[in-house]
Tab-separated table of C-alpha atoms in Angstrom:
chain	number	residue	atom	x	y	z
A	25	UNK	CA	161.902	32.871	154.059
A	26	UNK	CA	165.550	33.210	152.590
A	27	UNK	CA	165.505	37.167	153.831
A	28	UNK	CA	164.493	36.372	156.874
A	29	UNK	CA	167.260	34.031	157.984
A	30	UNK	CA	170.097	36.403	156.379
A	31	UNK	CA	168.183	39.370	158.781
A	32	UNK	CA	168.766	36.935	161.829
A	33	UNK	CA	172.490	36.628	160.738
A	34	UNK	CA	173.192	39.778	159.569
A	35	UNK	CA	171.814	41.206	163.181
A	36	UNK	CA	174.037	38.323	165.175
A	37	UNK	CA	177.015	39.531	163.135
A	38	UNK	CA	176.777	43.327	164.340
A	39	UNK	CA	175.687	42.097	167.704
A	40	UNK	CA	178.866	40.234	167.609
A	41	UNK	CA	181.311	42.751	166.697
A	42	UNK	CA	180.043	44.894	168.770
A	43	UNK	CA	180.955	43.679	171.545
A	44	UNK	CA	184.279	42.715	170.593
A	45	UNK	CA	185.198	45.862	169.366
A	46	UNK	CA	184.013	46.798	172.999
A	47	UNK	CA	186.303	44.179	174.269
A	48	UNK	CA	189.438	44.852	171.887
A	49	UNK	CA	189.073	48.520	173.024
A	50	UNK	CA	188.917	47.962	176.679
A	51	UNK	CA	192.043	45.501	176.574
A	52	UNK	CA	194.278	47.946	174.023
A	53	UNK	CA	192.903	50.655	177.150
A	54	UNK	CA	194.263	48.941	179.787
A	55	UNK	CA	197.573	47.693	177.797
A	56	UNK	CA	198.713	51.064	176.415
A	57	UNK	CA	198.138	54.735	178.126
A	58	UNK	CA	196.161	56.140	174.704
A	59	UNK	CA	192.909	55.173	173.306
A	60	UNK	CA	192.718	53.430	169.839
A	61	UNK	CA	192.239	55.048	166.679
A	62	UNK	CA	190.003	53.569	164.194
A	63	UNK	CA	192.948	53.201	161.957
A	64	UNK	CA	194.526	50.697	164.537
A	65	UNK	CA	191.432	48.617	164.606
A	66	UNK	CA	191.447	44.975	163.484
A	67	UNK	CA	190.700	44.694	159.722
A	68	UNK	CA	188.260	41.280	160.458
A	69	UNK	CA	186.455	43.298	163.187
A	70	UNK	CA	185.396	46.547	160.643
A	71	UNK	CA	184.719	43.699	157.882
A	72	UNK	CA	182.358	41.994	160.592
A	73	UNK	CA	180.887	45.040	161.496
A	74	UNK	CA	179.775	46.281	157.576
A	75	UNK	CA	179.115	42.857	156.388
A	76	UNK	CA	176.250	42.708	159.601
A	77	UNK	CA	175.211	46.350	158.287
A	78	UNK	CA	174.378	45.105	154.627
A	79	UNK	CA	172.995	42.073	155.894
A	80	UNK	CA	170.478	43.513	158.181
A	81	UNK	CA	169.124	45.828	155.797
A	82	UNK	CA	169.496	43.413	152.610
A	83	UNK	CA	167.048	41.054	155.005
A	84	UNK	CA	164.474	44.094	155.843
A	85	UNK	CA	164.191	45.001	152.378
A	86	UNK	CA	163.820	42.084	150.681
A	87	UNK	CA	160.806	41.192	153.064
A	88	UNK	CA	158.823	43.943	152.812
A	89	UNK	CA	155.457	43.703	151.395
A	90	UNK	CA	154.276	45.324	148.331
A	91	UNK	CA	153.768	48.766	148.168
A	92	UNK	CA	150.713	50.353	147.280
A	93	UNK	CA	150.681	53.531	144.579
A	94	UNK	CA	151.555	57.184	146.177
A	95	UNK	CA	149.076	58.641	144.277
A	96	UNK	CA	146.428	58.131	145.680
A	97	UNK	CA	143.947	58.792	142.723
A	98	UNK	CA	145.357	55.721	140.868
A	99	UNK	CA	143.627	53.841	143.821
A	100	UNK	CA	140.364	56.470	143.604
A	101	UNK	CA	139.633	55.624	139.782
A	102	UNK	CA	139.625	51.668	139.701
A	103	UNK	CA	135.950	52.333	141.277
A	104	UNK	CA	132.964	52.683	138.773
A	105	UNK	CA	130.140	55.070	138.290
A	106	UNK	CA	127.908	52.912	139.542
A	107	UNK	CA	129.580	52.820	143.069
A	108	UNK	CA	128.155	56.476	143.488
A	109	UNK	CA	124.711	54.818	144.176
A	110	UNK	CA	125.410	51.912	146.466
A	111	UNK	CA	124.553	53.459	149.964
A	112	UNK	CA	124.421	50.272	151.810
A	113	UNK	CA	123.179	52.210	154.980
A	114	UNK	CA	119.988	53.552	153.638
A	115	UNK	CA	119.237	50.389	151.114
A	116	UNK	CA	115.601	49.869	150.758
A	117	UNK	CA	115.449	46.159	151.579
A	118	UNK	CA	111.344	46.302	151.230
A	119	UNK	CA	111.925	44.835	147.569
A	120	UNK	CA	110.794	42.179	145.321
A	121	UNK	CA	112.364	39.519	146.611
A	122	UNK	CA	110.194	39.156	149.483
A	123	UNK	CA	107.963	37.452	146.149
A	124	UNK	CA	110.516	36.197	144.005
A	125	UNK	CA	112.699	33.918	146.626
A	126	UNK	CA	109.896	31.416	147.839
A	127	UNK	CA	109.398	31.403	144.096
A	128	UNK	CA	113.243	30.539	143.698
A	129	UNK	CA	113.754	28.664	146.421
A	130	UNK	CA	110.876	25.630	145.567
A	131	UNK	CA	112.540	25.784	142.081
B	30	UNK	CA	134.438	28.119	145.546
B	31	UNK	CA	132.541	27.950	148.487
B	32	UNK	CA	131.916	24.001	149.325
B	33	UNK	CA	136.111	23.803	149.207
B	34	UNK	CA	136.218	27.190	151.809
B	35	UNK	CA	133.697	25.948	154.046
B	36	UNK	CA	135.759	22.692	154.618
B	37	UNK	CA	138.599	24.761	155.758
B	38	UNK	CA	139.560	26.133	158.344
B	39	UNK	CA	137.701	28.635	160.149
B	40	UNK	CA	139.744	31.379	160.539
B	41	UNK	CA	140.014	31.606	156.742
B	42	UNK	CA	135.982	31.680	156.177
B	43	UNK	CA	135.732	34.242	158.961
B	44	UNK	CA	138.222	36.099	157.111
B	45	UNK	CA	136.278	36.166	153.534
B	46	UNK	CA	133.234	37.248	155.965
B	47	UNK	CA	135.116	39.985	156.627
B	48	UNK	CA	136.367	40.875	152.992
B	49	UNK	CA	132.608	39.973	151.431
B	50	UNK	CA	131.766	43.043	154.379
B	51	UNK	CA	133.985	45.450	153.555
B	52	UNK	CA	133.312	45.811	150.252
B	53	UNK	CA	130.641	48.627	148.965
B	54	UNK	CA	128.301	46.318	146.925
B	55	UNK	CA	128.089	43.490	149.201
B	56	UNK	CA	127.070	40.201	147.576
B	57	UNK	CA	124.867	38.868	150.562
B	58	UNK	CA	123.895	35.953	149.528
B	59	UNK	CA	127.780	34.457	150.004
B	60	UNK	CA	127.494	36.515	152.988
B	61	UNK	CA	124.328	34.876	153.919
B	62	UNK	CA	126.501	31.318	152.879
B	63	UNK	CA	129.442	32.338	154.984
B	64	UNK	CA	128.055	33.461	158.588
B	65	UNK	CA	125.588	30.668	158.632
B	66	UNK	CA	128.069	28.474	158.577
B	67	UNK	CA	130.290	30.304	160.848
B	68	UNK	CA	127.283	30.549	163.565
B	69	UNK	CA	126.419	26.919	162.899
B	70	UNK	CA	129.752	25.179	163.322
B	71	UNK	CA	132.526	27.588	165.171
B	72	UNK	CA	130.128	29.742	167.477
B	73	UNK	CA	132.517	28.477	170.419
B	74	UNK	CA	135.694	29.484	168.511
B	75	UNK	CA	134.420	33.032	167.397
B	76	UNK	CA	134.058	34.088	171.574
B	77	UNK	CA	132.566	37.229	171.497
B	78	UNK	CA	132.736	38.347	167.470
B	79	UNK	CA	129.442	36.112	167.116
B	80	UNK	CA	127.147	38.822	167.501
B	81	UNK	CA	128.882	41.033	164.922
B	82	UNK	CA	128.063	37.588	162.431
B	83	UNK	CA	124.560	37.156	163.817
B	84	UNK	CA	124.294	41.042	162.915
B	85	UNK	CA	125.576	40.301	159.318
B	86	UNK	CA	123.189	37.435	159.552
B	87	UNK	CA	120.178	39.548	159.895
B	88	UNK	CA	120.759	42.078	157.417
B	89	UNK	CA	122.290	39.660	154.638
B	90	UNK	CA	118.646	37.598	155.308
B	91	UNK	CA	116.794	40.602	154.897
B	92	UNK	CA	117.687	41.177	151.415
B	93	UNK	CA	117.676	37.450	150.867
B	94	UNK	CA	113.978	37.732	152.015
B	95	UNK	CA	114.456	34.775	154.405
B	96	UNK	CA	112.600	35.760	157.425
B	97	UNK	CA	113.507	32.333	159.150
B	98	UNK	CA	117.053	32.893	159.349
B	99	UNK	CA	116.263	36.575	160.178
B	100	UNK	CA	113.826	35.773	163.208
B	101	UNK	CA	116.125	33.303	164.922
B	102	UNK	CA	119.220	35.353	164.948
B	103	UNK	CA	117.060	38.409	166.037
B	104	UNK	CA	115.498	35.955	168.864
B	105	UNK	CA	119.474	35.274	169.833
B	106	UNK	CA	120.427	39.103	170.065
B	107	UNK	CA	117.651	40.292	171.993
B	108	UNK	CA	118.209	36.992	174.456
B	109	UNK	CA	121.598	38.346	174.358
B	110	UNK	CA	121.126	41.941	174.310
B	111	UNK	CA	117.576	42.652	176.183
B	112	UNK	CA	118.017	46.217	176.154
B	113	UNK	CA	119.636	47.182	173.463
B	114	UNK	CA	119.232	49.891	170.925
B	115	UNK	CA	120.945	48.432	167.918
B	116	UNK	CA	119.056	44.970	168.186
B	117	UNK	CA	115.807	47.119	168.394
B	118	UNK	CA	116.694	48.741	165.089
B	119	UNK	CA	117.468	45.448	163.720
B	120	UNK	CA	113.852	43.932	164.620
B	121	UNK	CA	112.733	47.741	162.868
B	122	UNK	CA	114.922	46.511	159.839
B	123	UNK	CA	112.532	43.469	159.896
B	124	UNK	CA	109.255	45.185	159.905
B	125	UNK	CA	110.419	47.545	157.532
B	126	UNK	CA	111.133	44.570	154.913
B	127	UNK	CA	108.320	43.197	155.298
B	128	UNK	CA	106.305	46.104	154.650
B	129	UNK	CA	104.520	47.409	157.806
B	130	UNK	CA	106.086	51.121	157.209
B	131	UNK	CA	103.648	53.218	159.474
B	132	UNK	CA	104.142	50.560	162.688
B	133	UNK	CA	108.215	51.144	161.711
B	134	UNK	CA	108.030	54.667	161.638
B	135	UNK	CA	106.415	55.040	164.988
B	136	UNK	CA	109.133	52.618	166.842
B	137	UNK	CA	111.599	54.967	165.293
B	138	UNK	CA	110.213	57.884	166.031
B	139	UNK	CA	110.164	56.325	170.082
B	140	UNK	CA	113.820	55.486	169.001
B	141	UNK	CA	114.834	58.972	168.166
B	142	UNK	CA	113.030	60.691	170.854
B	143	UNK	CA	115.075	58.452	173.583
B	144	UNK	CA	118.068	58.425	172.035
B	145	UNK	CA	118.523	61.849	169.588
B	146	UNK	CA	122.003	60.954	168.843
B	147	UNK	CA	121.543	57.288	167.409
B	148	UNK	CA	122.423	57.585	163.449
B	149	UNK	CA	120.658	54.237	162.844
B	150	UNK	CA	117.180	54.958	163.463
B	151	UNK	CA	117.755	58.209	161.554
B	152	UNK	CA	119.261	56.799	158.259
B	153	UNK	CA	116.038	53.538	158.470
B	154	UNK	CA	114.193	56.350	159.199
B	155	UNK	CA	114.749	58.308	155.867
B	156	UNK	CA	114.654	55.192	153.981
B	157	UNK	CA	111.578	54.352	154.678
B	158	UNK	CA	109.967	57.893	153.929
B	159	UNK	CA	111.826	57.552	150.442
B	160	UNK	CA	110.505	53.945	149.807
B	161	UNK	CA	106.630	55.311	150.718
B	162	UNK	CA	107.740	58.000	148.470
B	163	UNK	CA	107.180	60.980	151.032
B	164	UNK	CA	110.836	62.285	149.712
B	165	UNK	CA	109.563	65.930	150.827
B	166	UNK	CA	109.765	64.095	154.554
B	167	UNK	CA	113.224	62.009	153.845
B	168	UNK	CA	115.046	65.344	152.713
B	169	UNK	CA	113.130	67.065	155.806
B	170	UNK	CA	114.480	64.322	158.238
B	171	UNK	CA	117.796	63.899	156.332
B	172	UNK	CA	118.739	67.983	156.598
B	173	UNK	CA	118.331	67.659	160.124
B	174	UNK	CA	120.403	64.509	160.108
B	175	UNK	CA	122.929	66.378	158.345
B	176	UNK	CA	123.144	69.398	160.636
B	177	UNK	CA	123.970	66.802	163.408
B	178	UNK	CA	126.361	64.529	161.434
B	179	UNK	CA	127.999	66.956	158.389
B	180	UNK	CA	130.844	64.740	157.677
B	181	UNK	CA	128.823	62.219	156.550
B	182	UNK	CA	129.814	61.211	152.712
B	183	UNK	CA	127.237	58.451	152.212
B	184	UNK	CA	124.064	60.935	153.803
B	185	UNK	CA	125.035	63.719	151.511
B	186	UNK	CA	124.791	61.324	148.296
B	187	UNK	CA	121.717	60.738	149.276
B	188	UNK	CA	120.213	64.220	149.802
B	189	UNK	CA	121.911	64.793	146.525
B	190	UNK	CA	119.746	62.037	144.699
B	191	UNK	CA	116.677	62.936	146.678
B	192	UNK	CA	117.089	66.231	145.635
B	193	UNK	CA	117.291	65.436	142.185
B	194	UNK	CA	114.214	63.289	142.227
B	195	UNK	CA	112.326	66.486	143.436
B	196	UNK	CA	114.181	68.742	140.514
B	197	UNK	CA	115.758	70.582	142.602
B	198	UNK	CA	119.009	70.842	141.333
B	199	UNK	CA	120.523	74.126	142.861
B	200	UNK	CA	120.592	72.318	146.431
B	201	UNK	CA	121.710	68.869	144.589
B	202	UNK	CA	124.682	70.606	143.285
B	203	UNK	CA	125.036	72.084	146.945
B	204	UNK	CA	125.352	68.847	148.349
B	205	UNK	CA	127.949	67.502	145.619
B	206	UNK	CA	130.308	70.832	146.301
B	207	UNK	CA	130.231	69.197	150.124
B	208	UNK	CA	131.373	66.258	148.815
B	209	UNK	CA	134.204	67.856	146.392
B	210	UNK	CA	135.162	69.726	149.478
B	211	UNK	CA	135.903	66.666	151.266
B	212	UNK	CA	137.371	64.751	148.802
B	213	UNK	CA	138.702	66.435	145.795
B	214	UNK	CA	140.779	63.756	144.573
B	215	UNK	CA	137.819	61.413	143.732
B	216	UNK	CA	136.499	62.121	139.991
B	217	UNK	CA	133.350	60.762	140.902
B	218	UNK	CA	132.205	63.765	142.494
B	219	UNK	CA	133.635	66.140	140.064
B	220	UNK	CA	131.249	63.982	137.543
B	221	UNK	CA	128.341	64.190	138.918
B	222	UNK	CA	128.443	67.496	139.693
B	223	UNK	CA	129.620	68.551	135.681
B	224	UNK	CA	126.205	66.341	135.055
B	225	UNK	CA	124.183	68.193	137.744
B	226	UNK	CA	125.268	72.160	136.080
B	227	UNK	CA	124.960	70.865	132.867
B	228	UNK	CA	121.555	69.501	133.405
B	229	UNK	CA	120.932	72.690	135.128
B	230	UNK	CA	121.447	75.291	132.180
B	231	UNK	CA	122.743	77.899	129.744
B	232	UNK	CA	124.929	79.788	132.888
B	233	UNK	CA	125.941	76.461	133.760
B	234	UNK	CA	127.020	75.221	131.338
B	235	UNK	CA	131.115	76.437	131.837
B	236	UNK	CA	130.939	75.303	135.406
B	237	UNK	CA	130.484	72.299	133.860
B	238	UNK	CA	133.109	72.541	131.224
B	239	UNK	CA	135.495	72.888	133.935
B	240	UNK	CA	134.391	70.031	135.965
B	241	UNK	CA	134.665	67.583	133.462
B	242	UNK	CA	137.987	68.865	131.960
B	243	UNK	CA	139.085	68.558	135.860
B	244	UNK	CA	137.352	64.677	135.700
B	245	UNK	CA	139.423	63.994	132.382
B	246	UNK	CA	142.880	65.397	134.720
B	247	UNK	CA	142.001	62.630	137.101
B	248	UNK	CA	140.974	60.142	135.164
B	249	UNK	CA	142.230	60.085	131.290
B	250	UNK	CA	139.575	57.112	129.911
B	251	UNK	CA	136.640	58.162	131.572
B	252	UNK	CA	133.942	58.303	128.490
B	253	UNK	CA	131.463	59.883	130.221
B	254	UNK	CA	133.850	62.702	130.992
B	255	UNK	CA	134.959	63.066	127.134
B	256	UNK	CA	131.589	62.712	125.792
B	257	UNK	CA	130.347	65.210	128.199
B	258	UNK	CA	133.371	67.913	127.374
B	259	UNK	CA	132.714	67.632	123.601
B	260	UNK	CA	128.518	67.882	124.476
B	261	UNK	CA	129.416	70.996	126.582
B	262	UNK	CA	131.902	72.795	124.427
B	263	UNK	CA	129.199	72.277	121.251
B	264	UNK	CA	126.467	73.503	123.173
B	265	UNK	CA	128.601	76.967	124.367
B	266	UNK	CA	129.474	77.403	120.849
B	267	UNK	CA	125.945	77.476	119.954
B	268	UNK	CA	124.441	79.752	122.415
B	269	UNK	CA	127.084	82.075	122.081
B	270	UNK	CA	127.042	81.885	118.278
B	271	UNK	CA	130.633	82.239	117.916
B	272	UNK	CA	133.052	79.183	116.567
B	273	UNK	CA	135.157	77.466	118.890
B	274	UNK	CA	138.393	79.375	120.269
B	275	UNK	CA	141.539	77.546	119.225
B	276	UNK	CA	142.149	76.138	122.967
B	277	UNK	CA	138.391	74.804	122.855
B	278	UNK	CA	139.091	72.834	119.534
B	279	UNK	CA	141.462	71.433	120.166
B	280	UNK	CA	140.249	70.225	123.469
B	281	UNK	CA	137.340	69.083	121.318
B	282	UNK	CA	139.270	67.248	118.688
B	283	UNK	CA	141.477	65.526	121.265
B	284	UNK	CA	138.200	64.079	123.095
B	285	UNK	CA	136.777	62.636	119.801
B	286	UNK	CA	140.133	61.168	118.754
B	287	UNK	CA	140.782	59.426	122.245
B	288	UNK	CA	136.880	58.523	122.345
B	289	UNK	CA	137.653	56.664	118.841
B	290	UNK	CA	140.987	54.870	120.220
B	291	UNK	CA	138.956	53.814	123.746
B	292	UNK	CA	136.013	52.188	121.485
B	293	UNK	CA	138.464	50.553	119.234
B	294	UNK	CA	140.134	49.009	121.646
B	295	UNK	CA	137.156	47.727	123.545
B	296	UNK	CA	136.799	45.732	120.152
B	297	UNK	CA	133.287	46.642	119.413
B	298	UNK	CA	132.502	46.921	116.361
B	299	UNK	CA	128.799	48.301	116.265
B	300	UNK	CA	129.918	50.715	118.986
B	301	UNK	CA	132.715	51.967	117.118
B	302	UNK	CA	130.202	52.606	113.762
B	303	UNK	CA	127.774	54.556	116.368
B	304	UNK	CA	130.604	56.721	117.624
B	305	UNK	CA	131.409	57.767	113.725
B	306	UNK	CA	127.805	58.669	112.977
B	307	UNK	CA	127.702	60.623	116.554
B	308	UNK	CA	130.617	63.085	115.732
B	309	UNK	CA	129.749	63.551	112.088
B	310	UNK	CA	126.356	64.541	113.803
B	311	UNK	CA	128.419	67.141	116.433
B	312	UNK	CA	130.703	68.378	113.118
B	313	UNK	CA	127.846	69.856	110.889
């Protein structure tokens, strides 16, 4: 549950800075004639802005669920010999049991 | 395990219905357990996924042999679904089990004639030729089943093993290079068919050396494989008369050494002692 509410943060955090980088560019616009550099940038805005980065993908990755083997023959052995014969679609069910449950079942 | 589940909740019982389903050999007396209680205390909450239960109803009943159960779920499909094809299937399933084959084989011969395309009727069809024993009919009708449905895996299994209960094994191997050909990365296949040209003879017999050295790339422990790759290698030696070429031996000598580490560790001791005596037997 811990990942999930540092995903939620992380996300607000780049939301955030976002928009006030959006908002310290528009005002250093209208102040001065030239367009900021990223050099000229506020430190606490670029911190924001990574900080929300490693956040949002420390949240993702730490919730993901487990992953399953790429090969996929590790998956195709765990099964037995025996599973070559079990054809559930074209099982006989006109077996012995139609004698041996009444027999079971008073027992 | 199943008084504690049953007290639950019911999304969590429907939900080990639906794992108990989906797996190949399906234990149906839980299943049985599971959907009766479904159908008897949530029927309102399941909505519309009640006749899939009452479907898993019938056919877990069936091989419970507890024609009660069967007959009233059947009663509540075909109130439900008057017309339907599947639900008359079902009621075949029902005859079928309780042994009136040539009534069975008529309604699905109606069946198939109406509907040609219905895969149901087909497959009950061929199982009940191969439980009277007519297997020259089930291979007849399953062919033709084939030729309308090739990709099936399961069908093709089958013609293999009814082809092998007739001796035929040239076709049975047919069928198992169909299956290869779909799915090369299962060693099952690749197996059964090293078991099908060894069974089959002298020209054989390196077909299925290759098959089972190609079972043992897939799947390092499997005995059958090893046992069959020393039992194939011996036998080549013999009809050809020659000793074993250097790459053979020592394919040979690495299957008897892991066979003796796989018995060890299984920890049985009588098996282990049979094992010796078998490939002192293979080295004279």
């Amino acid at each position: 549950m811990l990942h999930r509410y540092v995903l939620v943060f992380g996300l607000i955090l780049l939301v955030h800075s976002t928009f006030s980088t959006i908002q310290y560019c528009t005002l250093y616009k209208s102040i001065s004639r030239s367009s900021i550099s990223l050099a000229k940038q506020p430190l606490h805005l670029l911190l924001e802005t990574i900080l929300g980065l490693f956040m949002s993908i420390a949240g993702i990755t730490a919730g993901l669920p487990q992953f399953k083997d790429i090969r996929k023959v590790n998956e195709l052995n765990r099964v037995t010999y025996d599973s070559l014969s079990y054809r559930p679609s074209f099982q006989n069910l006109d077996h012995r049991s139609r004698v041996l449950y009444p027999i079971i079942n008073t027992n | 395990m199943s008084k504690e589940l049953l007290s639950s909740d019911w999304r969590l019982v429907y939900e080990e219905l639906q794992v108990e389903q989906k797996k190949l050999r399906k234990n149906y007396s839980t299943i049985l357990l599971l959907a009766n209680h479904l159908v008897t205390h949530n029927s309102r909450a399941l909505g519309q996924n009640v006749w899939e239960v009452y479907e898993s109803i019938v056919l877990a009943s069936l091989d419970c042999s507890d024609y009660e159960i069967t007959t009233s779920a059947l009663s509540k499909l075909s109130a439900r679904f008057p017309k339907s094809t599947r639900v008359l299937v079902l009621k075949g399933i029902l005859l079928e089990a309780k042994g009136h084959s040539d009534e069975v084989l008529e309604l699905y011969q109606e069946i198939k004639r109406n509907e040609p395309l219905n895969r149901e009727c087909r497959k009950r069809k061929i199982t009940v030729h191969k439980s009277k024993g007519q297997n020259k009919m089930a291979i007849q009708e399953l062919c033709e089943y084939l030729s309308l449905f090739i990709g099936d895996t399961e069908a093709w299994l089958e013609l293999c093993d009814l082809y092998i209960i007739e001796l035929d094994l040239y076709n049975a191997g047919f069928c198992i290079e169909e299956l290869i050909l779909s799915n090369p990365l299962s060693y099952l296949n690749h197996l059964k068919y090293a078991e099908i040209c060894y069974t089959k003879g002298e020209e054989y017999w390196d077909s299925a050396a290759k098959h089972y050295t190609k079972v043992l790339t897939l799947k390092p422990d499997s005995i059958r494989a090893l046992f069959g790759v020393i039992l194939t290698f011996y036998a080549i030696m013999k009809m050809s008369r020659q000793n074993l070429q250097s790459k053979e031996k020592r394919m040979v000598d690495w299957a008897k050494c892991k066979l003796k580490v796989l018995y060890r560790n299984s920890g049985n001791e009588t098996g282990c002692r049979m094992l010796e005596n078998t490939i002192q037997y293979f080295d004279k």
